[in-house]
PDB file of C-alpha atoms and ligand atoms in Angstrom:
ATOM      1  CA  MET A 243     179.778  33.759  91.507  1.00 42.00           C
ATOM      2  CA  ALA A 244     179.042  35.193  88.216  1.00 41.00           C
ATOM      3  CA  SER A 245     178.311  38.117  87.512  1.00 40.00           C
ATOM      4  CA  LEU A 246     175.174  40.239  85.980  1.00 40.00           C
ATOM      5  CA  GLY A 247     177.455  42.742  84.290  1.00 38.00           C
ATOM      6  CA  PHE A 248     180.237  43.423  82.661  1.00 38.00           C
ATOM      7  CA  ASN A 249     183.896  45.699  83.702  1.00 39.00           C
ATOM      8  CA  LEU A 250     182.729  49.799  82.778  1.00 39.00           C
ATOM      9  CA  GLY A 251     185.615  49.641  79.881  1.00 37.00           C
ATOM     10  CA  PHE A 252     183.820  52.787  78.589  1.00 35.00           C
ATOM     11  CA  TYR A 253     182.647  56.726  80.416  1.00 36.00           C
ATOM     12  CA  PHE A 254     178.298  57.738  79.308  1.00 37.00           C
ATOM     13  CA  SER A 255     178.209  61.138  76.753  1.00 37.00           C
ATOM     14  CA  ASP A 256     175.121  61.939  78.747  1.00 38.00           C
ATOM     15  CA  VAL A 257     175.738  61.010  81.882  1.00 37.00           C
ATOM     16  CA  LYS A 258     172.429  63.397  83.317  1.00 39.00           C
ATOM     17  CA  ASN A 259     169.712  61.374  80.300  1.00 37.00           C
ATOM     18  CA  GLN A 260     171.268  57.589  82.003  1.00 38.00           C
ATOM     19  CA  ARG A 261     170.301  55.784  84.050  1.00 37.00           C
ATOM     20  CA  HIS A 262     171.787  52.925  85.618  1.00 36.00           C
ATOM     21  CA  ARG A 263     173.095  51.149  88.607  1.00 37.00           C
ATOM     22  CA  ILE A 264     176.363  50.623  89.389  1.00 38.00           C
ATOM     23  CA  VAL A 265     178.359  47.097  92.059  1.00 38.00           C
ATOM     24  CA  SER A 266     181.490  47.903  92.849  1.00 41.00           C
ATOM     25  CA  GLY A 267     183.617  44.656  93.930  1.00 41.00           C
ATOM     26  CA  SER A 268     186.824  43.868  93.596  1.00 43.00           C
ATOM     27  CA  GLY A 269     188.599  46.976  92.232  1.00 42.00           C
ATOM     28  CA  ARG A 270     186.445  46.846  89.515  1.00 46.00           C
ATOM     29  CA  ALA A 271     182.950  48.806  88.768  1.00 42.00           C
ATOM     30  CA  ARG A 272     180.805  46.993  86.754  1.00 42.00           C
ATOM     31  CA  VAL A 273     177.654  48.276  84.684  1.00 40.00           C
ATOM     32  CA  PHE A 274     174.931  46.133  87.302  1.00 38.00           C
ATOM     33  CA  SER A 275     171.339  47.408  84.869  1.00 38.00           C
ATOM     34  CA  CYS A 276     171.195  49.937  82.370  1.00 38.00           C
ATOM     35  CA  SER A 277     169.091  51.920  80.522  1.00 39.00           C
ATOM     36  CA  SER A 278     168.663  55.763  78.549  1.00 40.00           C
ATOM     37  CA  SER A 279     165.410  58.154  78.978  1.00 41.00           C
ATOM     38  CA  SER A 280     165.370  58.818  75.457  1.00 41.00           C
ATOM     39  CA  GLN A 281     163.710  55.560  75.126  1.00 47.00           C
ATOM     40  CA  ALA A 282     160.782  54.797  74.184  1.00 49.00           C
ATOM     41  CA  SER A 283     158.513  53.148  76.554  1.00 50.00           C
ATOM     42  CA  PRO A 284     157.721  49.922  76.032  1.00 58.00           C
ATOM     43  CA  PRO A 285     154.419  49.138  74.292  1.00 60.00           C
ATOM     44  CA  GLY A 286     151.177  49.376  77.048  1.00 56.00           C
ATOM     45  CA  ILE A 287     153.655  51.379  79.152  1.00 58.00           C
ATOM     46  CA  SER A 288     152.249  54.667  79.874  1.00 58.00           C
ATOM     47  CA  ALA A 289     154.411  57.782  80.734  1.00 68.00           C
ATOM     48  CA  ALA A 290     152.534  60.453  79.815  1.00 82.00           C
ATOM     49  CA  THR A 291     151.517  62.452  83.222  1.00 91.00           C
ATOM     50  CA  PRO A 292     147.847  62.544  83.800  1.00 95.00           C
ATOM     51  CA  PRO A 293     144.962  64.458  83.084  1.00 98.00           C
ATOM     52  CA  GLU A 294     145.076  67.457  84.693  1.00 98.00           C
ATOM     53  CA  ILE A 295     141.673  70.039  85.291  1.00 98.00           C
ATOM     54  CA  GLU A 296     141.576  74.000  86.407  1.00 98.00           C
ATOM     55  CA  LEU A 297     140.426  76.075  88.399  1.00 98.00           C
ATOM     56  CA  GLU A 298     139.335  79.317  89.196  1.00 98.00           C
ATOM     57  CA  PHE A 299     137.310  80.610  92.052  1.00 98.00           C
ATOM     58  CA  PHE A 300     135.611  83.191  92.354  1.00 95.00           C
ATOM     59  CA  GLY A 301     134.390  85.050  95.816  1.00 91.00           C
ATOM     60  CA  PRO A 302     131.190  86.019  96.547  1.00 89.00           C
ATOM     61  CA  LYS A 303     131.857  89.852  97.147  1.00 87.00           C
ATOM     62  CA  PRO A 304     133.112  92.080  95.203  1.00 85.00           C
ATOM     63  CA  GLY A 305     136.333  94.227  96.333  1.00 85.00           C
ATOM     64  CA  SER A 306     137.440  97.594  97.260  1.00 88.00           C
ATOM     65  CA  ASP A 307     138.366  98.395  93.225  1.00 90.00           C
ATOM     66  CA  GLY A 308     135.021  96.590  91.976  1.00 88.00           C
ATOM     67  CA  SER A 309     136.457  93.096  91.168  1.00 87.00           C
ATOM     68  CA  TYR A 310     135.271  89.762  92.469  1.00 83.00           C
ATOM     69  CA  PRO A 311     138.722  88.681  94.153  1.00 80.00           C
ATOM     70  CA  ALA A 312     139.644  85.107  92.061  1.00 93.00           C
ATOM     71  CA  ASP A 313     141.849  81.962  92.947  1.00 96.00           C
ATOM     72  CA  LYS A 314     143.686  79.367  91.082  1.00 97.00           C
ATOM     73  CA  ALA A 315     143.949  75.662  92.140  1.00 98.00           C
ATOM     74  CA  LYS A 316     144.535  72.401  89.613  1.00 98.00           C
ATOM     75  CA  ALA A 317     143.714  69.561  90.365  1.00 98.00           C
ATOM     76  CA  VAL A 318     144.226  65.596  88.352  1.00 98.00           C
ATOM     77  CA  SER A 319     141.592  64.266  86.647  1.00 98.00           C
ATOM     78  CA  GLY A 320     139.724  62.358  88.841  1.00 98.00           C
ATOM     79  CA  GLU A 321     141.584  61.987  92.039  1.00 98.00           C
ATOM     80  CA  LYS A 322     139.796  64.433  93.958  1.00 98.00           C
ATOM     81  CA  LEU A 323     136.764  65.975  95.415  1.00 98.00           C
ATOM     82  CA  LEU A 324     136.309  69.643  95.669  1.00 98.00           C
ATOM     83  CA  ARG A 325     136.555  70.654  98.929  1.00 98.00           C
ATOM     84  CA  ASN A 326     139.721  68.488  99.038  1.00 98.00           C
ATOM     85  CA  ILE A 327     141.432  70.890  96.228  1.00 98.00           C
ATOM     86  CA  MET A 328     140.132  73.915  98.097  1.00 98.00           C
ATOM     87  CA  GLN A 329     141.468  73.475 101.452  1.00 97.00           C
ATOM     88  CA  GLU A 330     145.164  72.196 100.169  1.00 98.00           C
ATOM     89  CA  ASN A 331     144.901  75.499  98.258  1.00 98.00           C
ATOM     90  CA  LYS A 332     143.586  77.372 101.578  1.00 97.00           C
ATOM     91  CA  ILE A 333     140.666  78.460  99.071  1.00 97.00           C
ATOM     92  CA  GLU A 334     137.845  79.873 101.591  1.00 95.00           C
ATOM     93  CA  LEU A 335     134.234  77.167 101.649  1.00 97.00           C
ATOM     94  CA  TYR A 336     132.085  78.064 104.131  1.00 96.00           C
ATOM     95  CA  ALA A 337     129.720  80.190 105.058  1.00 93.00           C
ATOM     96  CA  THR A 338     129.686  81.696 108.860  1.00 92.00           C
ATOM     97  CA  TYR A 339     127.719  78.849 110.066  1.00 92.00           C
ATOM     98  CA  GLY A 340     129.270  75.827 108.248  1.00 93.00           C
ATOM     99  CA  LYS A 341     133.330  77.338 109.753  1.00 93.00           C
ATOM    100  CA  VAL A 342     132.230  76.184 113.378  1.00 93.00           C
ATOM    101  CA  MET A 343     129.043  73.117 112.195  1.00 95.00           C
ATOM    102  CA  ASN A 344     130.138  71.722 109.297  1.00 97.00           C
ATOM    103  CA  CYS A 345     130.191  67.350 109.301  1.00 97.00           C
ATOM    104  CA  GLY A 346     134.079  67.551 107.691  1.00 97.00           C
ATOM    105  CA  GLY A 347     132.824  66.656 104.209  1.00 97.00           C
ATOM    106  CA  GLY A 348     130.413  63.450 105.150  1.00 97.00           C
ATOM    107  CA  GLY A 349     128.261  64.231 103.784  1.00 97.00           C
ATOM    108  CA  SER A 350     125.363  65.340 106.341  1.00 97.00           C
ATOM    109  CA  CYS A 351     125.524  69.202 106.478  1.00 96.00           C
ATOM    110  CA  GLY A 352     124.522  70.922 103.582  1.00 96.00           C
ATOM    111  CA  THR A 353     126.910  73.326 104.210  1.00 96.00           C
ATOM    112  CA  CYS A 354     130.001  73.812 100.864  1.00 98.00           C
ATOM    113  CA  ILE A 355     127.891  74.488  99.091  1.00 98.00           C
ATOM    114  CA  VAL A 356     129.172  76.114  96.261  1.00 98.00           C
ATOM    115  CA  GLU A 357     127.453  77.315  92.400  1.00 98.00           C
ATOM    116  CA  ILE A 358     129.565  75.594  89.467  1.00 98.00           C
ATOM    117  CA  LEU A 359     129.957  78.740  86.584  1.00 98.00           C
ATOM    118  CA  ASP A 360     131.965  76.615  83.639  1.00 98.00           C
ATOM    119  CA  GLY A 361     133.232  72.809  83.031  1.00 98.00           C
ATOM    120  CA  ARG A 362     130.179  70.842  84.568  1.00 98.00           C
ATOM    121  CA  ASP A 363     130.736  68.295  82.444  1.00 98.00           C
ATOM    122  CA  LEU A 364     134.040  67.846  83.794  1.00 98.00           C
ATOM    123  CA  LEU A 365     132.893  66.421  87.164  1.00 98.00           C
ATOM    124  CA  ASN A 366     130.426  63.689  88.360  1.00 98.00           C
ATOM    125  CA  GLU A 367     127.048  64.015  87.826  1.00 98.00           C
ATOM    126  CA  ARG A 368     124.961  65.176  91.600  1.00 98.00           C
ATOM    127  CA  THR A 369     124.815  62.851  94.421  1.00 98.00           C
ATOM    128  CA  ASP A 370     121.549  61.752  95.596  1.00 97.00           C
ATOM    129  CA  THR A 371     122.594  63.982  98.669  1.00 98.00           C
ATOM    130  CA  GLU A 372     123.131  66.753  96.457  1.00 98.00           C
ATOM    131  CA  ASN A 373     119.967  65.973  95.260  1.00 97.00           C
ATOM    132  CA  ARG A 374     118.266  65.595  99.056  1.00 97.00           C
ATOM    133  CA  TYR A 375     119.893  69.411 100.084  1.00 97.00           C
ATOM    134  CA  LEU A 376     119.511  71.603  96.820  1.00 97.00           C
ATOM    135  CA  LYS A 377     116.372  69.900  95.768  1.00 95.00           C
ATOM    136  CA  LYS A 378     115.495  73.197  95.366  1.00 94.00           C
ATOM    137  CA  LYS A 379     118.467  74.817  94.091  1.00 96.00           C
ATOM    138  CA  PRO A 380     119.465  75.717  90.742  1.00 97.00           C
ATOM    139  CA  GLU A 381     120.722  73.227  89.187  1.00 97.00           C
ATOM    140  CA  SER A 382     124.396  74.555  89.248  1.00 98.00           C
ATOM    141  CA  TRP A 383     124.879  73.947  92.655  1.00 98.00           C
ATOM    142  CA  ARG A 384     126.916  71.247  94.878  1.00 98.00           C
ATOM    143  CA  LEU A 385     127.684  70.657  98.030  1.00 98.00           C
ATOM    144  CA  ALA A 386     131.702  70.272  97.214  1.00 98.00           C
ATOM    145  CA  CYS A 387     132.450  67.605  99.809  1.00 98.00           C
ATOM    146  CA  GLN A 388     130.481  65.561  97.062  1.00 98.00           C
ATOM    147  CA  THR A 389     131.973  66.329  93.983  1.00 98.00           C
ATOM    148  CA  ILE A 390     134.472  64.293  91.722  1.00 98.00           C
ATOM    149  CA  VAL A 391     136.947  66.535  89.806  1.00 98.00           C
ATOM    150  CA  GLY A 392     137.325  65.412  86.697  1.00 98.00           C
ATOM    151  CA  ASN A 393     137.396  61.297  85.533  1.00 98.00           C
ATOM    152  CA  LYS A 394     140.495  60.813  85.246  1.00 97.00           C
ATOM    153  CA  GLU A 395     140.689  60.961  81.882  1.00 97.00           C
ATOM    154  CA  ASN A 396     139.079  64.618  80.953  1.00 98.00           C
ATOM    155  CA  SER A 397     140.868  68.007  81.610  1.00 98.00           C
ATOM    156  CA  GLY A 398     140.042  71.593  80.642  1.00 98.00           C
ATOM    157  CA  LYS A 399     138.758  74.706  83.371  1.00 98.00           C
ATOM    158  CA  VAL A 400     136.092  74.460  85.833  1.00 98.00           C
ATOM    159  CA  VAL A 401     134.736  78.328  86.987  1.00 98.00           C
ATOM    160  CA  VAL A 402     133.721  78.107  90.843  1.00 98.00           C
ATOM    161  CA  GLN A 403     131.748  79.991  92.912  1.00 96.00           C
ATOM    162  CA  ARG A 404     132.824  80.081  96.162  1.00 97.00           C
ATOM    163  CA  ILE A 405     130.000  81.085  98.536  1.00 95.00           C
ATOM    164  CA  PRO A 406     127.050  81.299  96.443  1.00 94.00           C
ATOM    165  CA  GLN A 407     123.988  81.784  98.688  1.00 90.00           C
ATOM    166  CA  TRP A 408     126.396  85.178  99.973  1.00 86.00           C
ATOM    167  CA  LYS A 409     126.246  86.155  95.329  1.00 76.00           C
ATOM    168  CA  LYS A 410     124.729  89.363  95.328  1.00 62.00           C
TER     169      LYS A 410
HETATM  170  S1  FES B 706     130.697  69.477 104.092  1.00 70.63           S
HETATM  171 FE1  FES B 706     128.883  68.676 105.375  1.00 70.63          FE
HETATM  172  S2  FES B 706     127.378  68.477 103.691  1.00 70.63           S
HETATM  173 FE2  FES B 706     129.930  68.551 102.205  1.00 70.63          FE
END
């Protein structure tokens, strides 16, 4: 059988930065393929990390010290709905009624309301569902289950007011 590699007659000086597959056979190891992570990616293939959106969430009521409690999260741009990001990070989304009666993100209950305090341009446009449920509400209000965070290319920060209907 023809060998696709060559016998090992040397040692890599920095094994952590080398990726290779060693095929053992007939007493000697052979390098089957070899590449180094320090090499640049081939043209047209990007090794860069995808852009991220940073999120900050403020509660609707101040704490005992008068400050508004804040939660933080991060998401890859354009991959997730705001509702999913909040649930994955255990950030409270629903007011009392929505906690027990929400539609599970189907766009048919209108209870997943948030207000976007900053970074509206990093989100998708309001959907028809949102225009129907939020017709008489401020433009900054969104339904979290309809809101896509990022567009796969942008990055930046979105500041969200939770349960804006409770805001004082
Ligand atoms: S969860 Fe029901 S409309 Fe968003």
